[in-house]
XYZ file of N, CA and C in Angstrom:
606
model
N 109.072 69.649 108.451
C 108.203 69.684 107.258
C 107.302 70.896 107.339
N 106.769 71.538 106.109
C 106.025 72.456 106.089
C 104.668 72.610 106.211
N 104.325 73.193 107.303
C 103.097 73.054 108.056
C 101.496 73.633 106.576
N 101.591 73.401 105.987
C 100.563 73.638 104.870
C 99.378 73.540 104.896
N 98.619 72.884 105.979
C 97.202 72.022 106.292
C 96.465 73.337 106.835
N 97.236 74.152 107.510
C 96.286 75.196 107.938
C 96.302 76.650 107.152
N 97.473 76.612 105.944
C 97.294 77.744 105.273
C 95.994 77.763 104.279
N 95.437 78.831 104.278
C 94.496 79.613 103.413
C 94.387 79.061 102.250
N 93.804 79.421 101.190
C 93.749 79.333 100.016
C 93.495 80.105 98.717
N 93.977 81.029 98.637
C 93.754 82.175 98.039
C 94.461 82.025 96.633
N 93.233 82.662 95.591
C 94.383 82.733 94.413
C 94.573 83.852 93.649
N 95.551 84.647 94.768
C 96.330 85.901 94.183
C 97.683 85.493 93.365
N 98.250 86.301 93.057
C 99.611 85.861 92.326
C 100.864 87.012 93.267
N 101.765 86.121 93.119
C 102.982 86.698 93.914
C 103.879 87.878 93.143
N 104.587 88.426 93.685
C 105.505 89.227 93.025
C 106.051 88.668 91.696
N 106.512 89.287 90.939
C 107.147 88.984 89.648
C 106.836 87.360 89.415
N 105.507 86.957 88.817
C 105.166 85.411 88.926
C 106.129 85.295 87.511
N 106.723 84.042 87.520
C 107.132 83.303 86.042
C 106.532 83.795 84.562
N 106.739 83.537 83.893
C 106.129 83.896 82.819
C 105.325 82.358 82.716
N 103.754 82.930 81.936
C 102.831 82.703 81.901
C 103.122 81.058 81.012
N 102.571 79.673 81.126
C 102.745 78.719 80.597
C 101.350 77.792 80.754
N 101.152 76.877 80.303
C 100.167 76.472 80.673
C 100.090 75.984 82.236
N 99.140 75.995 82.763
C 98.707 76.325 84.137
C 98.889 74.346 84.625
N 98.945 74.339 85.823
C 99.056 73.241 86.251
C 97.345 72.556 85.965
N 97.724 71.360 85.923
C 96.663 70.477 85.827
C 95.713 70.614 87.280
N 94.321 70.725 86.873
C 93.125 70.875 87.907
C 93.818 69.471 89.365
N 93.680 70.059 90.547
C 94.114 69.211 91.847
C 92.586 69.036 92.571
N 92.188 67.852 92.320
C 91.294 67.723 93.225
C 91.078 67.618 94.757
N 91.626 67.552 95.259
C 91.633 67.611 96.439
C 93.139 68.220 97.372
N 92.842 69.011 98.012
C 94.096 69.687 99.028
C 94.922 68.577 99.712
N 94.376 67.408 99.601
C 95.930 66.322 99.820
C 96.839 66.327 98.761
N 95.925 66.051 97.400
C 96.945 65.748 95.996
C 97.414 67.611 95.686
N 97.224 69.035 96.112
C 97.537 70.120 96.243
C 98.830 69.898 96.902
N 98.859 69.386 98.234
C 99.986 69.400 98.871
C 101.208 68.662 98.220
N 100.371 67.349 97.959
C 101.867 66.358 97.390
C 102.589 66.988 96.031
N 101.882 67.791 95.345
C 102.492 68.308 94.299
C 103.029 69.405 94.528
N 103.043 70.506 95.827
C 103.666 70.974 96.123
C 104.939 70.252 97.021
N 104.571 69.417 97.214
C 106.237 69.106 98.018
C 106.724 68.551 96.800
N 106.506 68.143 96.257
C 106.962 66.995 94.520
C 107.957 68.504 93.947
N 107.423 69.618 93.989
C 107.845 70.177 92.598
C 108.326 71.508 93.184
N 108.212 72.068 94.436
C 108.588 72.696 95.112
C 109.483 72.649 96.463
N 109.365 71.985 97.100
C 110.496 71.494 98.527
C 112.021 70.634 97.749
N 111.703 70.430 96.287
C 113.080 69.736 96.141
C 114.209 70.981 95.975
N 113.675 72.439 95.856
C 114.208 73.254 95.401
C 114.607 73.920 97.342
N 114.214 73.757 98.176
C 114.198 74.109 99.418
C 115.779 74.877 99.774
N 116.827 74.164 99.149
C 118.397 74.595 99.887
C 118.650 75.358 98.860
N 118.278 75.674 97.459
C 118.586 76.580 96.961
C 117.848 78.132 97.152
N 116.822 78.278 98.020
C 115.926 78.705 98.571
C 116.834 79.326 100.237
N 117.338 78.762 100.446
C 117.844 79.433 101.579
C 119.076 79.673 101.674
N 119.668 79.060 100.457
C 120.742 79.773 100.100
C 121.318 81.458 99.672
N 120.572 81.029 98.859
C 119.657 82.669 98.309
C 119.619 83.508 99.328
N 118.361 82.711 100.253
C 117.906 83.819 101.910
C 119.281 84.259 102.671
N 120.220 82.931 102.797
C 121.496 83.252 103.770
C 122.708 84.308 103.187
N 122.472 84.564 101.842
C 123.527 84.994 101.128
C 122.970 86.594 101.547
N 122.017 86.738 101.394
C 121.206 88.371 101.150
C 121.247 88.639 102.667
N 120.698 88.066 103.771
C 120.568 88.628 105.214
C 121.718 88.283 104.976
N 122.819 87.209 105.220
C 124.104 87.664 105.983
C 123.906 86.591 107.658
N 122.305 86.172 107.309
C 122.295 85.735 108.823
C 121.518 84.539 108.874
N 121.927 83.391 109.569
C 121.292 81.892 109.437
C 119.960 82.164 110.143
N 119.737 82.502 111.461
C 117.927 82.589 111.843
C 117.331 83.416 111.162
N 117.823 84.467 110.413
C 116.788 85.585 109.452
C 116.781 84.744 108.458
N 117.847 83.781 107.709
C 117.038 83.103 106.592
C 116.326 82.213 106.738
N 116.173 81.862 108.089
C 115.273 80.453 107.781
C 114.200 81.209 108.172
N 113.743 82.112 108.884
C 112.581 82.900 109.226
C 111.782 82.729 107.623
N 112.876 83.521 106.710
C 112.513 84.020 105.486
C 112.005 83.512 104.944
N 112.583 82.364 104.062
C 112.439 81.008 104.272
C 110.590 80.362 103.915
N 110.583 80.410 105.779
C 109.592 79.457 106.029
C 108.622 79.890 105.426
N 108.920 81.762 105.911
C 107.532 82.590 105.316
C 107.747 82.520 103.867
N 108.199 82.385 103.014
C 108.585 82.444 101.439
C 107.519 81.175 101.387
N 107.876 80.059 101.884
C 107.155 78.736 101.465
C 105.944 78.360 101.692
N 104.984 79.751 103.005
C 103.716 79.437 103.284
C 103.349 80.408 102.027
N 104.160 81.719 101.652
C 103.353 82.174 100.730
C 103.366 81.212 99.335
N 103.905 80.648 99.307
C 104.732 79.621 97.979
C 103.308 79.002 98.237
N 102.706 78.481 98.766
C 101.944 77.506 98.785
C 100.653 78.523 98.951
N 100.620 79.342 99.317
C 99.501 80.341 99.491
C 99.396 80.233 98.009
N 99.926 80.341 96.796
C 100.340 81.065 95.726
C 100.138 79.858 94.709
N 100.303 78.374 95.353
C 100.500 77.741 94.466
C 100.008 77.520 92.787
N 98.630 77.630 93.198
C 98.194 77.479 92.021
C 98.146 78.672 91.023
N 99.186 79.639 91.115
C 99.517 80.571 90.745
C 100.722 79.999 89.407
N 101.389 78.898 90.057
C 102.559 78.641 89.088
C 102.431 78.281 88.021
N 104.049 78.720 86.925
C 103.660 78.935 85.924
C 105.203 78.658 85.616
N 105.504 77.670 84.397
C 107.117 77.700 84.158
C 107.472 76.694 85.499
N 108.378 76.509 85.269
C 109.403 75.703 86.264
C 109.581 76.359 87.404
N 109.526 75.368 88.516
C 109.227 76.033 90.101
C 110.560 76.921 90.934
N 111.549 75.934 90.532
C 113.007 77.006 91.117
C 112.933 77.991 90.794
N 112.866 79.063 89.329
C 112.932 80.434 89.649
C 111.535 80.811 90.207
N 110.183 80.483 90.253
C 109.634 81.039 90.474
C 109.337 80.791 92.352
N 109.667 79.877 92.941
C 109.895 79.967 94.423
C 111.299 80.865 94.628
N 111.898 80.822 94.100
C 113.389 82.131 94.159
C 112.853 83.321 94.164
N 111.778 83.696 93.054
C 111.493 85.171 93.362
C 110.947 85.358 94.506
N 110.264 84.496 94.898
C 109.178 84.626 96.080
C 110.442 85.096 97.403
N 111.211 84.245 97.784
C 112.083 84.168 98.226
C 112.993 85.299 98.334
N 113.185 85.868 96.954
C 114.345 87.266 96.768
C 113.206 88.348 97.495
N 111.803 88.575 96.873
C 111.035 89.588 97.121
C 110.825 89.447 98.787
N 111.126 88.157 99.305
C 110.928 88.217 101.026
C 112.055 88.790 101.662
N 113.243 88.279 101.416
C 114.451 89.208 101.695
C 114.332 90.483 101.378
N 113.656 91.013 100.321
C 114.149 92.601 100.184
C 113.138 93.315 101.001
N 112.187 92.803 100.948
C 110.797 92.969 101.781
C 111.559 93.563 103.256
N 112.178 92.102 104.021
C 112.831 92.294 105.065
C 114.000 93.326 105.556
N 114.744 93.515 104.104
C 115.756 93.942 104.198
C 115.358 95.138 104.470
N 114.568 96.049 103.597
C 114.149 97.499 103.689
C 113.535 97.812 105.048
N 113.056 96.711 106.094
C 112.560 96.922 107.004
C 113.648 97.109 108.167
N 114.185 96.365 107.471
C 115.432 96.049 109.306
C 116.935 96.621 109.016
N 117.515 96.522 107.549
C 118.517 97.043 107.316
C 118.779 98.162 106.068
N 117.523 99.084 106.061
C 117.603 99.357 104.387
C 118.647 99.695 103.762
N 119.971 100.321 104.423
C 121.032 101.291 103.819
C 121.520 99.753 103.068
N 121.370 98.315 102.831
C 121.601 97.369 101.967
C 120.726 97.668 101.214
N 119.691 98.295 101.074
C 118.887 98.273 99.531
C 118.836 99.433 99.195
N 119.860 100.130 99.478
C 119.907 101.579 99.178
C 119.965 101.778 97.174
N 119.855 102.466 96.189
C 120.029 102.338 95.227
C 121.299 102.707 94.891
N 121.799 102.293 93.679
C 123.062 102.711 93.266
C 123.005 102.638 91.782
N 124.338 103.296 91.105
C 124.247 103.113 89.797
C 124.549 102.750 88.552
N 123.816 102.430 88.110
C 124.266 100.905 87.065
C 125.346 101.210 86.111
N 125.201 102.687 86.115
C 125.990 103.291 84.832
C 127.690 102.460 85.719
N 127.533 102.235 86.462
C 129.007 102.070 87.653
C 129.523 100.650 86.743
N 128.661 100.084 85.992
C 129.214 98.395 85.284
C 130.536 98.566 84.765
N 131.182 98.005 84.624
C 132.484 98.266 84.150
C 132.727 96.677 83.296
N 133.611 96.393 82.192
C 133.678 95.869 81.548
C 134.665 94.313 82.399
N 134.367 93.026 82.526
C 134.895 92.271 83.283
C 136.566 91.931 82.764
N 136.644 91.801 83.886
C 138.515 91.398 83.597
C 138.658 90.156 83.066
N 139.738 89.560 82.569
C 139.906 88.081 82.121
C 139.233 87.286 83.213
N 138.549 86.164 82.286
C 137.791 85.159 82.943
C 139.446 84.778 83.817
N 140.252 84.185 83.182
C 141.326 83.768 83.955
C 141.390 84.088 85.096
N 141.848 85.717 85.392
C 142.048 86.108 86.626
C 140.512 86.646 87.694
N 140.088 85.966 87.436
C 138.529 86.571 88.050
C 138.521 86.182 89.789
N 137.709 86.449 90.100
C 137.841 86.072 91.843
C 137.670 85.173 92.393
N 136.799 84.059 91.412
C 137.144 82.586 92.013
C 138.485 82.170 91.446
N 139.125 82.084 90.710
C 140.687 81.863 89.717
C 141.281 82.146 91.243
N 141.339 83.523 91.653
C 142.371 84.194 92.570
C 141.838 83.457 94.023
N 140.555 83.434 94.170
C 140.147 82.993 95.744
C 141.177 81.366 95.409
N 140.931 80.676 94.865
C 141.440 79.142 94.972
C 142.945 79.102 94.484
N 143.872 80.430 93.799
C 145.138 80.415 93.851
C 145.550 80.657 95.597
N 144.565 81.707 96.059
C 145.048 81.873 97.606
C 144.762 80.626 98.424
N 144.069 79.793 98.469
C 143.447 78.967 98.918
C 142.800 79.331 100.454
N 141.792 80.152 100.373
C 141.017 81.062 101.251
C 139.863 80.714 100.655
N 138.754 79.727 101.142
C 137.248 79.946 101.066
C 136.678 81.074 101.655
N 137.699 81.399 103.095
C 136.607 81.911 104.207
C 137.015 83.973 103.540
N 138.128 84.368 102.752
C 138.260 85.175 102.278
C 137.369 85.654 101.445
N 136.859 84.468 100.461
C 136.323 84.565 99.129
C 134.719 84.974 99.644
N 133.913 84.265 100.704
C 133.238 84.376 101.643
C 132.610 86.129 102.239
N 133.738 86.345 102.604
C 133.921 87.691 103.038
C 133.464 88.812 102.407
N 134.184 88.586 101.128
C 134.292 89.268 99.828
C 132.867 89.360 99.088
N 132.474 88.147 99.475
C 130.622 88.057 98.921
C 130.006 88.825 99.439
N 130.087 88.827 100.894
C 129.161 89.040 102.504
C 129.077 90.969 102.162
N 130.140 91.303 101.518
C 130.583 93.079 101.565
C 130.056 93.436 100.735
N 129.584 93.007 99.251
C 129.051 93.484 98.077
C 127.287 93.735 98.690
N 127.004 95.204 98.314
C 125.904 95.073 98.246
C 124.809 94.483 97.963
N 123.799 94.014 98.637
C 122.325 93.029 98.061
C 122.362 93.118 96.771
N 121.968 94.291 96.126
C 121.627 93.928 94.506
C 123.116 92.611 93.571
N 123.992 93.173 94.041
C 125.281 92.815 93.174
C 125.172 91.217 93.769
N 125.012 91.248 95.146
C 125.708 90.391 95.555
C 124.580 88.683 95.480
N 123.356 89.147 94.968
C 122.080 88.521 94.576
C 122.535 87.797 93.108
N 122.990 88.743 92.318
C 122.888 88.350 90.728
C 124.078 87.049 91.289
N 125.440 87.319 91.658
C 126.265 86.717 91.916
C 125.715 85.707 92.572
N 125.059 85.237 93.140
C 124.751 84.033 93.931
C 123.598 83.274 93.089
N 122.818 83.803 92.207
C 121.763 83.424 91.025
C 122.977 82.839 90.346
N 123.685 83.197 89.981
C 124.539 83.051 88.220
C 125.626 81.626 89.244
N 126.419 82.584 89.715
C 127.550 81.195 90.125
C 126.838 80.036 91.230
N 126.591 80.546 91.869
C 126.471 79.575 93.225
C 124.874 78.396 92.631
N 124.244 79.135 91.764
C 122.792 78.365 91.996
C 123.046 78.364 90.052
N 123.891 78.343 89.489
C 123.538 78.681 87.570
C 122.604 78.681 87.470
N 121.815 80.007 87.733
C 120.789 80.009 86.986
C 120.940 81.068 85.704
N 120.098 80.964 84.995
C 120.186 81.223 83.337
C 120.011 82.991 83.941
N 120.799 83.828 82.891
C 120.566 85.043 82.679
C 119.166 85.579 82.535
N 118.191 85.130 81.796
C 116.611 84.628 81.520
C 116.160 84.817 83.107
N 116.303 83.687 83.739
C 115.503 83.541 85.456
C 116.055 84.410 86.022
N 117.652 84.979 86.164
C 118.003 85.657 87.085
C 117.203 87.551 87.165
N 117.001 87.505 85.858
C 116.097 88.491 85.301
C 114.863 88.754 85.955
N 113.920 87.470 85.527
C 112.529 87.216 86.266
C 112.734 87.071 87.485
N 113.860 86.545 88.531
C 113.579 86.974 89.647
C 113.760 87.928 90.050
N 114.866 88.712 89.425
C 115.438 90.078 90.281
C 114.367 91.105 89.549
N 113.242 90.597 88.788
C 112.539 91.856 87.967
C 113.477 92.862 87.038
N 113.954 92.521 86.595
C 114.823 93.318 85.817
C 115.006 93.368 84.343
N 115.785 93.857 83.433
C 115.867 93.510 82.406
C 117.355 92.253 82.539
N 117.211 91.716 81.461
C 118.180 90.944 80.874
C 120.151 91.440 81.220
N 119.887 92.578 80.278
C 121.150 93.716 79.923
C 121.506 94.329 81.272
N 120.635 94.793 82.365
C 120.782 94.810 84.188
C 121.570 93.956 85.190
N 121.121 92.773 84.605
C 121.728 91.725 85.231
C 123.005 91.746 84.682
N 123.601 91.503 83.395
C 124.666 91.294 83.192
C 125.441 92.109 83.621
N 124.832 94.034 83.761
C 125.862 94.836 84.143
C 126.176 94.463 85.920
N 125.134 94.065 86.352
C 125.438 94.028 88.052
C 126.153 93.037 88.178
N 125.992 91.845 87.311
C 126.920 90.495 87.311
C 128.191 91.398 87.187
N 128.716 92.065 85.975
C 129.989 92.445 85.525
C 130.847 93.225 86.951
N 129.485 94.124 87.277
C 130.138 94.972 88.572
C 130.223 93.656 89.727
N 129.325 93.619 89.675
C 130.006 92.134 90.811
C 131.043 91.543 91.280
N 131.498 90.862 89.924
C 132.930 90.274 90.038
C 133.589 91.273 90.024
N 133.640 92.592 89.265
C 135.060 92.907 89.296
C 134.885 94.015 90.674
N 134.044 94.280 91.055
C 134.112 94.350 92.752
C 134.819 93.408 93.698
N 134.220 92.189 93.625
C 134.942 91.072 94.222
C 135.865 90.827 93.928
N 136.422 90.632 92.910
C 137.966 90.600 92.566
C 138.917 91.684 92.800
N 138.481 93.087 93.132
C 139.049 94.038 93.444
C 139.254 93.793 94.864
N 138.391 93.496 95.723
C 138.571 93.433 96.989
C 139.637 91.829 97.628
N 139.265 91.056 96.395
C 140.304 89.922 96.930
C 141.639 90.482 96.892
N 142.035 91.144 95.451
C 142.802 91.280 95.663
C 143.849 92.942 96.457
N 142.681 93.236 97.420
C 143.188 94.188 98.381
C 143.519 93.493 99.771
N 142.601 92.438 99.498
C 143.051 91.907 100.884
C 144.270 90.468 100.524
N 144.592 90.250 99.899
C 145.432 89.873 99.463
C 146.541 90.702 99.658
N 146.917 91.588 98.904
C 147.913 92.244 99.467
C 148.252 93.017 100.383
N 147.457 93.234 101.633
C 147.140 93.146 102.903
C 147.949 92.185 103.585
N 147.301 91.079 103.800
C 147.558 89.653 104.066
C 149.368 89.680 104.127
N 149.702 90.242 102.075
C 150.782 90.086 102.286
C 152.055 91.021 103.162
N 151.528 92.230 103.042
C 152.152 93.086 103.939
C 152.415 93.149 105.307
């Protein structure tokens, strides 16, 4: 459980906060603070480190991430605004990239968007092809290789559906961004399934 009793109390606002809604109801006391943070925030916890495990690549760097995402989450609380999953996600994305630029930056290197390319048939897309091969641990692979930015939208949109809207507000971006990195995404990933696919078959 999350050690909360001895964090601070500060009321700054976090990276890219939610868009603005009416503010949570006045908490009188830092017990009923806490329970409404575990109420409305810890149910979101595995989509939270999902996120973390997808971007490091590595199970002890995400839970590191993680933990620290959730003391600032609660550092922050009364900051929230809108519904808590995207806005503990940004917290979360901005700790990974935070990390990332520190320990691995050539993953947050920039690249360019103009690169979107128009998506191939939903039909043949890279989950269609990962589950015709019947290879999770391929499809896996194929995630693990796409750069952070691409490989973020892709894990927002499929793995966690979140709305084009949130994936936005977390990644700070525009709307029309996301869709192009989504587009490059898959048809990255689907390019590479099917290289190693015919690999495999050779």
């Amino acid at each position: 459980m999350l050690a909360t009793d001895s964090v601070s109390h500060q009321h700054e606002t976090p990276g890219d906060p939610a868009q603005a809604r009416d503010p949570l109801p006045a908490v009188r006391s830092a017990g009923e603070r806490k329970g409404r943070f575990e109420q409305l925030v810890l149910p979101h916890l595995d989509a939270a480190y999902n996120l973390a495990r997808w971007l490091t690549r590595n199970d002890h760097d995400a839970q590191d991430i993680v933990q620290d995402a959730l003391l600032r989450a609660f550092r922050f609380f009364d900051s929230l605004r809108g519904e808590p999953k995207p806005w503990l996600l940004t917290i979360v994305r901005n700790c990974c990239f935070t990390w990332l630029q520190a320990n691995r930056p050539a993953d947050t290197l920039a690249f360019n968007e103009g690169l979107a390319e128009l998506l191939p048939s939903e039909a043949e897309g890279p989950e269609a092809l990962a589950v015709r091969n019947g290879d999770r641990r391929m499809l896996n692979a194929a995630i693990d290789a796409l750069p952070a930015p691409f490989r973020e939208v892709l894990i927002l949109r499929e793995l966690e559906d979140m709305s084009y809207k949130d994936i936005a507000r977390i990644a700070g971006v525009p709307i029309g961004t996301v869709m192009s990195r989504l587009a490059r995404a898959r048809r990255m990933l689907a390019d590479s399934l099917r290289d190693t696919h015919n690999i495999s078959r050779t």
